[in-house]
Short mmCIF file of C-alpha atoms in Angstrom, two decimals:
data_model
loop_
_atom_site.label_atom_id
_atom_site.label_comp_id
_atom_site.label_asym_id
_atom_site.label_seq_id
_atom_site.Cartn_x
_atom_site.Cartn_y
_atom_site.Cartn_z
CA MET A 1 0.00 -0.08 0.06
CA ARG A 2 3.08 2.49 0.56
CA VAL A 3 3.34 2.42 -3.33
CA LEU A 4 0.30 4.23 -4.00
CA PRO A 5 1.51 7.56 -2.09
CA VAL A 6 4.42 7.24 -4.28
CA ILE A 7 3.08 6.87 -7.58
CA PHE A 8 0.65 9.85 -6.72
CA LEU A 9 3.37 11.76 -5.81
CA TRP A 10 5.20 11.16 -9.17
CA LEU A 11 2.16 11.68 -11.34
CA HIS A 12 2.09 14.93 -9.54
CA TYR A 13 5.67 15.86 -10.11
CA LEU A 14 5.20 14.98 -14.09
CA SER A 15 2.32 17.27 -14.07
CA VAL A 16 3.91 20.03 -12.94
CA CYS A 17 7.16 19.42 -14.63
CA ASN A 18 5.32 19.14 -17.79
CA GLY A 19 3.43 22.66 -17.58
CA TYR A 20 4.38 25.82 -18.07
CA ARG A 21 5.43 28.52 -16.36
CA LEU A 22 3.26 31.30 -16.40
CA LEU A 23 2.92 34.96 -14.91
CA GLY A 24 -0.13 36.76 -14.02
CA ILE A 25 -0.39 40.60 -13.75
CA PHE A 26 -3.80 42.05 -11.81
CA PRO A 27 -2.77 45.35 -10.42
CA LEU A 28 -6.35 46.56 -10.52
CA GLN A 29 -7.66 46.96 -6.91
CA SER A 30 -10.90 45.72 -7.34
CA LYS A 31 -11.63 42.86 -5.45
CA SER A 32 -15.09 41.56 -7.36
CA HIS A 33 -12.93 41.66 -10.76
CA PHE A 34 -9.62 39.67 -9.10
CA GLY A 35 -12.50 37.15 -8.06
CA MET A 36 -11.88 35.94 -11.90
CA PHE A 37 -8.90 36.08 -12.32
CA GLU A 38 -7.89 34.08 -9.20
CA GLN A 39 -10.25 31.29 -10.37
CA LEU A 40 -8.27 31.48 -14.18
CA MET A 41 -4.82 31.21 -12.59
CA LYS A 42 -6.19 28.67 -9.80
CA GLY A 43 -7.39 26.21 -12.75
CA LEU A 44 -4.29 26.41 -14.48
CA ALA A 45 -2.16 25.89 -11.30
CA ARG A 46 -4.49 22.12 -11.13
CA LYS A 47 -3.67 21.37 -14.68
CA GLY A 48 -0.02 21.26 -13.44
CA HIS A 49 1.05 24.75 -14.85
CA GLN A 50 3.31 26.72 -12.13
CA VAL A 51 1.48 29.97 -11.69
CA ASP A 52 3.15 33.34 -10.13
CA ILE A 53 0.82 36.17 -9.75
CA VAL A 54 0.78 39.96 -8.84
CA SER A 55 -2.06 41.53 -7.32
CA SER A 56 -3.08 43.26 -4.34
CA PHE A 57 -4.97 40.40 -2.72
CA PRO A 58 -2.79 37.08 -2.03
CA LEU A 59 -4.10 34.29 -1.13
CA GLU A 60 -4.94 33.19 2.58
CA LYS A 61 -4.23 29.90 2.02
CA SER A 62 -1.72 28.02 0.43
CA TYR A 63 -2.47 26.46 -3.13
CA PRO A 64 -0.53 23.89 -4.69
CA ASN A 65 1.36 25.61 -7.78
CA TYR A 66 0.38 29.09 -7.39
CA THR A 67 2.42 31.62 -5.92
CA ASP A 68 1.70 34.85 -4.82
CA LEU A 69 5.05 36.66 -6.33
CA VAL A 70 4.68 40.24 -5.77
CA THR A 71 1.73 42.01 -3.31
CA LEU A 72 1.09 45.25 -4.64
CA PRO A 73 0.25 47.90 -2.20
CA THR A 74 -3.37 49.34 -2.14
CA THR A 75 -2.95 52.94 -3.71
CA ARG A 76 -7.15 53.68 -3.40
CA GLU A 77 -9.04 51.76 -1.17
CA VAL A 78 -12.43 50.92 -2.84
CA VAL A 79 -13.32 47.42 -0.74
CA ASN A 80 -16.50 48.38 1.09
CA LYS A 81 -15.31 51.96 0.82
CA LEU A 82 -17.12 53.53 -2.09
CA SER A 83 -20.02 56.13 -0.65
CA TYR A 84 -22.91 57.13 -2.31
CA ALA A 85 -21.17 60.32 -3.38
CA GLU A 86 -18.11 59.15 -4.24
CA MET A 87 -20.25 56.80 -6.64
CA LYS A 88 -21.74 59.37 -8.15
CA ILE A 89 -18.53 60.71 -9.48
CA PHE A 90 -18.53 57.50 -11.61
CA THR A 91 -21.25 58.20 -13.58
CA THR A 92 -20.17 61.69 -14.85
CA ASN A 93 -17.33 60.44 -17.46
CA PRO A 94 -17.02 56.61 -17.32
CA THR A 95 -13.95 56.37 -20.04
CA TYR A 96 -12.15 59.01 -18.02
CA VAL A 97 -12.77 57.16 -14.48
CA ILE A 98 -11.50 53.86 -16.08
CA GLY A 99 -8.32 55.53 -18.10
CA THR A 100 -7.34 57.26 -14.65
CA LEU A 101 -8.00 55.28 -12.23
CA GLY A 102 -8.04 51.89 -13.51
CA GLY A 103 -5.13 52.73 -15.91
CA ASN A 104 -2.97 55.54 -15.51
CA GLU A 105 -3.11 55.06 -11.24
CA VAL A 106 -2.45 51.76 -11.57
CA CYS A 107 1.05 51.44 -13.77
CA LYS A 108 2.57 53.54 -11.48
CA HIS A 109 3.29 50.28 -10.19
CA LEU A 110 5.83 50.24 -12.98
CA GLY A 111 8.35 52.01 -10.78
CA ASN A 112 7.75 48.89 -8.45
CA THR A 113 11.35 47.30 -7.74
CA LYS A 114 9.53 44.21 -7.79
CA ILE A 115 7.74 44.70 -11.11
CA LYS A 116 10.95 45.82 -12.65
CA GLU A 117 12.47 43.01 -11.62
CA LEU A 118 10.00 40.72 -13.41
CA ALA A 119 11.29 42.19 -16.35
CA LYS A 120 14.73 40.22 -16.35
CA GLN A 121 15.26 37.09 -17.74
CA LYS A 122 14.37 33.99 -15.65
CA ASN A 123 15.52 30.47 -15.50
CA PRO A 124 13.09 28.88 -16.13
CA SER A 125 12.07 31.60 -18.02
CA TYR A 126 8.28 32.47 -18.35
CA ASP A 127 5.83 30.82 -21.39
CA ALA A 128 3.24 33.51 -21.40
CA ILE A 129 2.28 36.34 -19.14
CA ILE A 130 -1.82 36.84 -18.85
CA VAL A 131 -2.82 40.66 -18.05
CA GLU A 132 -6.21 42.05 -17.43
CA VAL A 133 -6.87 44.16 -20.59
CA LEU A 134 -8.87 47.41 -19.35
CA ALA A 135 -7.26 50.38 -19.07
CA ALA A 136 -3.83 49.13 -17.66
CA GLN A 137 -1.88 48.21 -21.15
CA CYS A 138 1.44 49.64 -19.77
CA PHE A 139 1.95 46.02 -18.37
CA SER A 140 2.74 44.67 -21.89
CA ILE A 141 6.10 46.26 -21.94
CA ILE A 142 6.90 43.20 -19.49
CA ALA A 143 5.72 40.72 -22.50
CA HIS A 144 7.56 42.82 -25.01
CA ILE A 145 10.77 43.07 -23.23
CA LEU A 146 10.71 39.55 -22.48
CA LYS A 147 9.79 38.33 -26.00
CA ILE A 148 6.46 35.99 -25.14
CA PRO A 149 3.07 35.40 -25.56
CA MET A 150 0.64 37.83 -23.97
CA ILE A 151 -2.79 36.97 -22.82
CA GLY A 152 -5.65 39.01 -21.85
CA VAL A 153 -8.47 38.62 -19.86
CA THR A 154 -11.71 40.99 -19.25
CA THR A 155 -14.24 40.84 -16.72
CA ARG A 156 -16.55 42.24 -18.94
CA THR A 157 -17.18 42.49 -22.64
CA LEU A 158 -14.68 44.43 -24.44
CA TYR A 159 -14.56 48.40 -24.13
CA PRO A 160 -14.46 50.63 -27.18
CA TRP A 161 -10.73 50.82 -27.24
CA VAL A 162 -9.78 47.13 -27.15
CA PRO A 163 -11.35 45.48 -30.30
CA GLN A 164 -9.02 47.41 -32.51
CA ILE A 165 -5.62 46.17 -30.37
CA ILE A 166 -6.45 42.35 -31.04
CA GLY A 167 -8.11 42.77 -34.94
CA GLN A 168 -11.66 42.39 -33.41
CA PRO A 169 -14.31 43.11 -36.48
CA GLU A 170 -17.03 45.94 -35.01
CA ASN A 171 -20.44 46.47 -36.03
CA LEU A 172 -21.76 49.17 -34.43
CA ALA A 173 -25.76 48.58 -36.26
CA PHE A 174 -26.23 46.11 -33.68
CA VAL A 175 -23.59 46.02 -31.24
CA SER A 176 -23.79 48.47 -28.65
CA ASN A 177 -20.80 51.05 -27.03
CA ILE A 178 -20.79 49.14 -23.45
CA ASN A 179 -21.03 53.12 -22.09
CA LEU A 180 -24.54 53.31 -23.48
CA ASP A 181 -27.71 51.41 -22.29
CA PHE A 182 -29.03 50.49 -25.54
CA THR A 183 -30.42 46.97 -26.45
CA THR A 184 -30.82 45.38 -29.85
CA PRO A 185 -32.36 46.53 -31.97
CA MET A 186 -31.44 49.98 -31.96
CA ASN A 187 -32.97 52.38 -33.80
CA PHE A 188 -31.60 55.30 -35.97
CA TRP A 189 -30.97 57.69 -33.20
CA GLN A 190 -29.35 55.44 -31.39
CA ARG A 191 -27.07 54.07 -33.95
CA LEU A 192 -26.04 57.39 -34.63
CA CYS A 193 -25.36 58.08 -31.26
CA ASN A 194 -23.75 54.48 -30.62
CA VAL A 195 -21.24 55.44 -33.69
CA LEU A 196 -20.31 59.09 -32.18
CA ARG A 197 -20.12 57.73 -28.86
CA THR A 198 -17.56 54.88 -29.74
CA LEU A 199 -15.35 57.52 -31.82
CA TYR A 200 -15.49 59.64 -29.05
CA ASP A 201 -14.56 57.27 -26.20
CA LYS A 202 -11.62 55.60 -28.58
CA TRP A 203 -10.07 59.10 -28.96
CA PHE A 204 -10.42 60.54 -25.48
CA PHE A 205 -9.05 57.35 -24.05
CA ASP A 206 -6.09 56.65 -26.59
CA TYR A 207 -5.37 60.61 -27.06
CA LEU A 208 -6.26 62.34 -24.02
CA THR A 209 -6.42 60.27 -21.55
CA THR A 210 -3.67 57.09 -21.16
CA ARG A 211 -0.91 58.80 -23.15
CA VAL A 212 0.71 59.35 -19.81
CA GLN A 213 1.40 55.86 -19.74
CA ASP A 214 4.26 56.25 -22.30
CA LYS A 215 5.99 58.26 -20.13
CA LEU A 216 5.84 55.92 -17.08
CA ILE A 217 7.04 52.94 -19.23
CA ARG A 218 10.17 54.66 -21.07
CA GLU A 219 10.78 56.23 -17.12
CA ASN A 220 11.27 52.88 -15.53
CA PHE A 221 12.54 50.60 -18.48
CA GLY A 222 14.23 52.24 -20.99
CA PRO A 223 13.70 55.59 -23.08
CA ASP A 224 13.75 53.54 -26.16
CA MET A 225 10.89 51.46 -25.40
CA PRO A 226 7.54 51.75 -27.58
CA SER A 227 4.72 53.55 -26.88
CA VAL A 228 2.07 51.59 -25.14
CA ARG A 229 -0.24 52.23 -28.10
CA GLU A 230 2.09 50.05 -29.85
CA ILE A 231 2.99 47.26 -27.15
CA GLU A 232 -0.95 46.75 -26.21
CA ARG A 233 -0.87 45.14 -29.70
CA LYS A 234 1.02 42.22 -28.69
CA LEU A 235 -1.92 40.76 -27.46
CA SER A 236 -2.29 37.37 -28.82
CA LEU A 237 -5.55 36.20 -26.97
CA ILE A 238 -8.08 37.86 -24.66
CA LEU A 239 -10.49 36.03 -22.60
CA VAL A 240 -13.57 37.33 -22.36
CA ASN A 241 -16.41 37.10 -19.32
CA SER A 242 -19.29 36.85 -21.78
CA HIS A 243 -21.71 34.48 -23.26
CA ILE A 244 -24.01 34.94 -26.12
CA THR A 245 -26.91 34.02 -23.90
CA LEU A 246 -25.84 37.22 -22.35
CA ASP A 247 -24.44 39.59 -24.87
CA GLY A 248 -26.08 39.03 -27.76
CA ILE A 249 -24.67 37.04 -31.07
CA GLN A 250 -21.44 39.59 -32.15
CA PRO A 251 -19.04 39.19 -34.70
CA ARG A 252 -15.71 37.38 -33.07
CA THR A 253 -11.95 36.71 -34.08
CA PRO A 254 -10.41 33.44 -33.05
CA ALA A 255 -8.38 35.77 -31.10
CA VAL A 256 -11.35 36.83 -28.88
CA VAL A 257 -12.70 33.38 -26.96
CA ASP A 258 -16.07 34.02 -24.47
CA VAL A 259 -15.67 32.21 -21.15
CA GLY A 260 -18.33 33.92 -19.06
CA GLY A 261 -18.76 32.65 -15.62
CA LEU A 262 -15.62 31.59 -15.43
CA HIS A 263 -15.11 32.54 -11.52
CA ILE A 264 -18.51 30.56 -11.08
CA HIS A 265 -16.34 27.55 -10.43
CA ALA A 266 -17.04 24.36 -8.34
CA GLU A 267 -14.64 25.08 -5.84
CA ASN A 268 -16.85 27.67 -4.54
CA GLN A 269 -20.39 25.55 -5.04
CA THR A 270 -20.06 23.60 -1.84
CA CYS A 271 -23.29 25.05 -1.09
CA CYS A 272 -24.08 25.80 2.19
CA THR A 273 -21.33 23.14 4.11
CA GLN A 274 -18.81 26.03 4.61
CA LEU A 275 -21.63 28.53 5.61
CA GLN A 276 -21.65 30.29 8.98
CA PRO A 277 -24.14 28.30 11.13
CA GLU A 278 -26.18 31.66 12.07
CA LEU A 279 -26.26 32.25 8.36
CA LYS A 280 -27.27 29.00 7.11
CA LYS A 281 -29.88 28.47 9.90
CA TRP A 282 -31.65 31.92 9.22
CA MET A 283 -31.85 30.61 5.52
CA ASP A 284 -32.74 27.38 6.43
CA ASP A 285 -35.71 28.44 8.67
CA SER A 286 -36.73 30.74 5.50
CA LYS A 287 -39.60 28.50 4.92
CA ASP A 288 -41.48 31.22 2.85
CA GLY A 289 -38.19 32.24 0.95
CA PHE A 290 -36.00 35.32 1.24
CA ILE A 291 -34.58 37.87 -0.98
CA TYR A 292 -30.78 38.90 -1.15
CA PHE A 293 -30.08 42.17 -1.72
CA THR A 294 -26.26 43.89 -2.20
CA PHE A 295 -24.79 46.43 -4.17
CA GLY A 296 -21.18 44.56 -4.54
CA SER A 297 -17.90 44.78 -2.72
CA MET A 298 -17.20 48.61 -3.55
CA VAL A 299 -20.70 50.35 -2.29
CA THR A 300 -22.20 50.79 1.05
CA ILE A 301 -25.34 51.26 1.20
CA GLU A 302 -25.51 52.74 4.49
CA THR A 303 -23.93 55.91 3.10
CA PHE A 304 -27.08 56.30 0.92
CA PRO A 305 -29.81 59.10 1.45
CA HIS A 306 -31.73 58.55 4.40
CA GLU A 307 -35.01 58.56 2.35
CA PHE A 308 -33.80 55.76 -0.34
CA LEU A 309 -33.18 53.65 3.15
CA ARG A 310 -37.07 55.06 4.51
CA ILE A 311 -38.21 53.23 1.29
CA LEU A 312 -36.38 50.13 1.94
CA TYR A 313 -37.61 50.14 5.35
CA ALA A 314 -40.89 50.06 4.19
CA SER A 315 -41.69 48.21 1.48
CA LEU A 316 -39.06 45.25 2.44
CA GLY A 317 -41.06 45.37 5.95
CA LYS A 318 -44.36 44.79 4.04
CA ILE A 319 -43.26 41.44 1.56
CA ALA A 320 -43.24 39.62 5.59
CA PRO A 321 -43.15 36.15 5.99
CA VAL A 322 -40.87 36.69 3.04
CA ARG A 323 -37.07 37.44 4.20
CA VAL A 324 -34.62 39.32 3.29
CA LEU A 325 -30.68 39.12 3.33
CA ILE A 326 -28.83 42.69 2.97
CA LYS A 327 -24.58 43.03 3.00
CA VAL A 328 -24.12 46.18 5.17
CA THR A 329 -20.65 46.88 5.93
CA ALA A 330 -21.36 48.84 9.43
CA PRO A 331 -24.53 48.19 10.54
CA GLU A 332 -24.05 50.80 13.31
CA LYS A 333 -24.41 53.62 10.69
CA LEU A 334 -27.89 52.24 9.49
CA PRO A 335 -30.85 54.51 10.94
CA SER A 336 -33.18 52.93 13.40
CA GLY A 337 -36.48 50.80 12.85
CA LEU A 338 -34.61 48.19 10.26
CA PRO A 339 -37.62 45.38 10.32
CA GLU A 340 -37.78 42.31 11.71
CA ASN A 341 -37.81 40.39 8.56
CA ILE A 342 -34.53 42.04 7.38
CA HIS A 343 -31.20 40.15 8.69
CA ILE A 344 -27.88 41.90 8.24
CA SER A 345 -24.15 40.81 7.90
CA PRO A 346 -20.80 42.65 6.40
CA TRP A 347 -20.03 40.21 4.36
CA MET A 348 -21.97 36.96 2.97
CA PRO A 349 -20.62 33.49 0.36
CA GLN A 350 -22.77 35.22 -2.42
CA LEU A 351 -22.87 32.36 -4.87
CA MET A 352 -23.48 30.05 -1.65
CA VAL A 353 -26.45 32.20 -0.43
CA LEU A 354 -27.90 32.62 -4.44
CA ARG A 355 -27.90 28.55 -4.86
CA HIS A 356 -29.76 27.98 -1.67
CA SER A 357 -33.36 26.51 -2.50
CA ASN A 358 -34.98 28.93 -0.47
CA ILE A 359 -33.88 32.31 -2.05
CA LYS A 360 -36.59 34.24 -4.24
CA ALA A 361 -35.03 36.74 -6.12
CA PHE A 362 -31.72 39.19 -6.01
CA ILE A 363 -31.48 42.96 -5.73
CA THR A 364 -28.54 44.13 -7.21
CA HIS A 365 -26.88 47.25 -8.75
CA GLY A 366 -26.02 45.13 -11.73
CA GLY A 367 -22.30 44.28 -11.18
CA PHE A 368 -21.60 41.75 -14.40
CA MET A 369 -20.05 39.32 -11.74
CA GLY A 370 -22.79 38.99 -9.19
CA THR A 371 -25.58 38.93 -11.95
CA GLN A 372 -23.81 36.04 -13.90
CA GLU A 373 -23.78 34.27 -10.28
CA ALA A 374 -27.42 34.73 -10.12
CA ILE A 375 -28.50 33.87 -13.85
CA SER A 376 -26.22 30.68 -13.40
CA CYS A 377 -28.52 29.84 -10.02
CA GLY A 378 -31.94 31.00 -12.26
CA VAL A 379 -32.56 33.78 -9.80
CA PRO A 380 -34.88 36.43 -10.96
CA MET A 381 -33.42 40.18 -10.30
CA ILE A 382 -34.42 43.74 -9.54
CA GLY A 383 -31.88 46.16 -10.59
CA ILE A 384 -30.87 49.23 -9.44
CA PRO A 385 -27.86 50.40 -11.38
CA LEU A 386 -25.62 52.85 -10.02
CA PHE A 387 -22.57 53.42 -12.55
CA MET A 388 -20.19 52.21 -15.69
CA ASP A 389 -21.91 49.36 -17.59
CA GLN A 390 -24.57 48.57 -14.77
CA PHE A 391 -27.51 50.43 -16.57
CA THR A 392 -26.42 48.35 -20.06
CA ASN A 393 -26.76 44.98 -18.10
CA ILE A 394 -30.02 46.07 -16.09
CA ASN A 395 -30.96 46.74 -19.41
CA ALA A 396 -30.44 43.44 -21.35
CA TYR A 397 -31.87 41.51 -18.22
CA VAL A 398 -35.04 43.83 -18.35
CA VAL A 399 -35.44 42.51 -22.18
CA LYS A 400 -35.30 38.71 -21.25
CA ASN A 401 -37.92 39.21 -18.69
CA ILE A 402 -35.45 37.95 -15.69
CA THR A 403 -34.97 41.53 -13.92
CA ILE A 404 -37.45 44.57 -12.82
CA ARG A 405 -35.36 47.72 -13.32
CA LEU A 406 -35.43 50.37 -10.83
CA ASP A 407 -33.98 53.99 -11.08
CA ILE A 408 -32.10 54.96 -8.13
CA ASN A 409 -32.81 58.58 -8.51
CA GLU A 410 -36.65 58.25 -9.38
CA ILE A 411 -37.45 55.17 -6.90
CA THR A 412 -40.03 55.64 -4.40
CA GLU A 413 -42.03 52.98 -1.96
CA ARG A 414 -44.91 52.73 -4.43
CA SER A 415 -42.56 51.80 -7.47
CA MET A 416 -40.52 49.08 -4.81
CA ASP A 417 -43.67 47.72 -3.75
CA ALA A 418 -44.86 47.02 -7.26
CA ALA A 419 -41.21 45.49 -8.23
CA LEU A 420 -41.24 43.28 -4.97
CA ASN A 421 -44.73 42.11 -5.72
CA ALA A 422 -44.43 41.27 -9.82
CA ILE A 423 -40.66 39.43 -8.85
CA LEU A 424 -41.96 37.45 -5.76
CA LYS A 425 -46.05 36.36 -7.43
CA ASN A 426 -45.45 36.61 -11.39
CA PRO A 427 -43.79 33.06 -12.10
CA LEU A 428 -42.83 34.71 -15.42
CA TYR A 429 -39.93 36.02 -13.97
CA ARG A 430 -38.79 32.71 -12.45
CA GLU A 431 -39.25 30.71 -15.20
CA SER A 432 -37.18 32.93 -17.59
CA ALA A 433 -34.21 33.20 -15.26
CA GLN A 434 -34.56 29.32 -14.85
CA ASN A 435 -34.62 29.03 -18.27
CA LEU A 436 -31.64 31.40 -19.14
CA SER A 437 -29.84 29.45 -16.93
CA ARG A 438 -29.98 25.89 -18.32
CA GLN A 439 -29.04 28.13 -21.79
CA PHE A 440 -25.99 30.00 -20.11
CA LEU A 441 -24.51 26.68 -18.73
CA ASP A 442 -25.42 24.33 -21.81
CA ARG A 443 -21.90 24.74 -23.82
CA PRO A 444 -19.51 21.98 -24.97
CA MET A 445 -16.68 22.55 -22.39
CA ASN A 446 -16.85 24.69 -19.48
CA ALA A 447 -15.27 27.68 -18.83
CA ILE A 448 -12.05 26.71 -16.75
CA ASP A 449 -11.45 24.38 -19.40
CA THR A 450 -11.87 26.49 -22.49
CA ALA A 451 -9.33 28.80 -21.40
CA THR A 452 -6.77 26.71 -20.63
CA TYR A 453 -7.37 25.11 -23.93
CA TRP A 454 -6.73 28.47 -25.61
CA ILE A 455 -3.89 29.46 -23.46
CA GLU A 456 -2.11 26.10 -24.12
CA TYR A 457 -2.92 26.54 -27.70
CA VAL A 458 -0.97 30.20 -28.10
CA ILE A 459 2.10 29.05 -26.21
CA LYS A 460 2.14 25.86 -28.12
CA TYR A 461 2.12 27.66 -31.29
CA GLY A 462 3.56 30.96 -30.74
CA GLU A 463 1.89 34.50 -30.37
CA ASN A 464 0.85 34.71 -33.95
CA SER A 465 -0.89 31.68 -34.33
CA LEU A 466 -4.56 33.49 -34.23
CA ARG A 467 -3.32 36.67 -34.91
CA SER A 468 -6.02 38.78 -37.01
CA PRO A 469 -5.35 39.56 -40.47
CA ALA A 470 -6.66 42.82 -39.76
CA MET A 471 -3.85 44.03 -37.15
CA ASP A 472 -1.89 44.54 -40.05
CA MET A 473 -4.22 46.63 -41.87
CA THR A 474 -5.19 50.46 -41.81
CA TRP A 475 -8.61 51.28 -41.07
CA TRP A 476 -9.12 52.70 -44.58
CA GLN A 477 -7.92 49.00 -45.35
CA LEU A 478 -10.15 47.47 -43.56
CA SER A 479 -13.35 49.46 -44.63
CA LEU A 480 -12.42 48.98 -47.98
CA VAL A 481 -12.31 52.56 -48.42
CA ASP A 482 -9.44 52.37 -50.91
CA VAL A 483 -11.34 49.79 -53.06
CA ILE A 484 -14.81 51.96 -53.14
CA LEU A 485 -12.90 54.66 -54.17
CA PHE A 486 -11.72 52.78 -57.12
CA LEU A 487 -14.82 51.59 -57.96
CA LEU A 488 -16.28 54.72 -57.73
CA PHE A 489 -13.42 56.14 -60.21
CA CYS A 490 -13.74 53.50 -62.78
CA ALA A 491 -17.57 54.27 -62.40
CA THR A 492 -17.02 57.61 -63.19
CA ILE A 493 -14.28 56.82 -66.60
CA ILE A 494 -17.55 54.20 -67.45
CA ILE A 495 -20.05 56.76 -66.83
CA ALA A 496 -17.98 59.63 -68.69
CA VAL A 497 -17.43 57.10 -71.50
CA ILE A 498 -20.56 56.36 -71.97
CA VAL A 499 -21.71 60.55 -71.99
CA PHE A 500 -19.18 61.15 -74.47
CA ILE A 501 -20.32 58.07 -76.95
CA VAL A 502 -23.70 59.24 -76.30
CA GLN A 503 -23.13 62.98 -76.95
CA PHE A 504 -20.84 61.91 -80.03
CA ILE A 505 -23.83 59.74 -81.54
CA LEU A 506 -26.00 62.71 -80.98
CA LYS A 507 -24.04 65.39 -82.35
CA LEU A 508 -22.76 62.75 -85.90
CA LYS A 509 -26.89 62.43 -85.91
CA HIS A 510 -27.61 66.16 -85.92
CA LYS A 511 -24.72 66.47 -88.34
CA ASN A 512 -26.38 64.33 -90.92
CA SER A 513 -29.86 65.64 -90.63
CA ASN A 514 -28.39 69.12 -91.23
CA THR A 515 -26.34 68.01 -94.56
CA LEU A 516 -29.70 66.22 -95.70
CA TYR A 517 -31.73 68.93 -95.12
CA SER A 518 -29.13 71.45 -96.94
CA LYS A 519 -29.10 69.44 -99.72
CA LYS A 520 -32.93 68.90 -99.79
CA PHE A 521 -33.01 72.67 -99.81
CA LYS A 522 -30.53 73.22 -102.54
CA ALA A 523 -32.38 70.84 -104.58
CA ASN A 524 -35.71 72.99 -104.06
#
């Protein structure tokens, strides 16, 4: 029997030795975003690859083949720190906010001595770098210096400035800018707005916001380094947290792969066995069902206007004996008078809560990670979008009959009552949510295996194995402007020739007519 452990250790050693060495750089300080990256890197580690991680969120427990190589300091604390007033700032100019807070500020980490060390050749060397593709494309410089493939990951469908760096075809006639809350089909004015806003976002992001990253790159890695616009085009593959059931049919290059729901992994689905005993008992005892309410990992609900909280208290208290579970970071800041059917906690094992058999609905701000979890569990939602892509997300879910939308600036006790009654009593929403869940989960290969397959594919066959020919063409070649102009020129020449021939024939005919008339006149 002693032979078996030896065999297992030997097999484990072989799997590690045959695996690749991967570097994951995720400097954005968003805990919800990192949840997807963590599950991706753990999945690769389980496949036998050695993964080294740069982030602000080191693991609390060690994990095989997973090493927190560099822990970045937190420059802007947003986890459970974003107040209502600060949240309102995010709604002014999302492109500026993303480019500055998610890009330029994050790129200051390039000056970190440990980050600079990553650009030096190691033995063994890294086989690929995996980075978040949002706004901090400056970290592409490490892949450029090491001359290894770079793979991008994004927690949401592509922002307007991303498709061009991977050769992703765009069709603004039916694919809405993520910064707009349009749904398909769009009318003429929406399509016009979609085109103009997309052009504006690209220009604003590329030229007015993130150009400062060039300076940071050259200050830390040498004056001869290429610009951020050049090195970001080194991307070999982008893994997108998207799926056709959520974002609809879109044109895709093979270098853009949908892995929607990657963060919803089996490791996190050990429902109810790891719940806090008090919370587990509360959910189990909710025989009439319960509603789960959270505004995510950033926004603190207790900082919202008292009128909004009063409406919540009044409406949620009316649905008893249905209970309500609310995430509240600082319960002492809530106004008094909390209804008896409400249970609050500063932290929730969200996926476990959403998978509980007694859950009736989910009240959410519309964050893509959380709503994906609700969809995978077949839970209908009441959406109260606050900023960024949340408006787009909620509108898309409304069209699918799985969500009721409320406006944070116009919400009343009456509208809240109506939404709660509909989501609890109208079977349409639960049936639609469960049907969408089946569609979302029905795929030939799960998200983590899909991601692993394409990462390994790029490493095995080279960084250009999925490269689109569009990457080597100018915008006017891609838009066939030269072809259209040539055809117009040819058409103009043909029309001119035809006009000339017609005019010549008419003149000749006219001349013949005059000659004949002259002869007749002389004869007379």
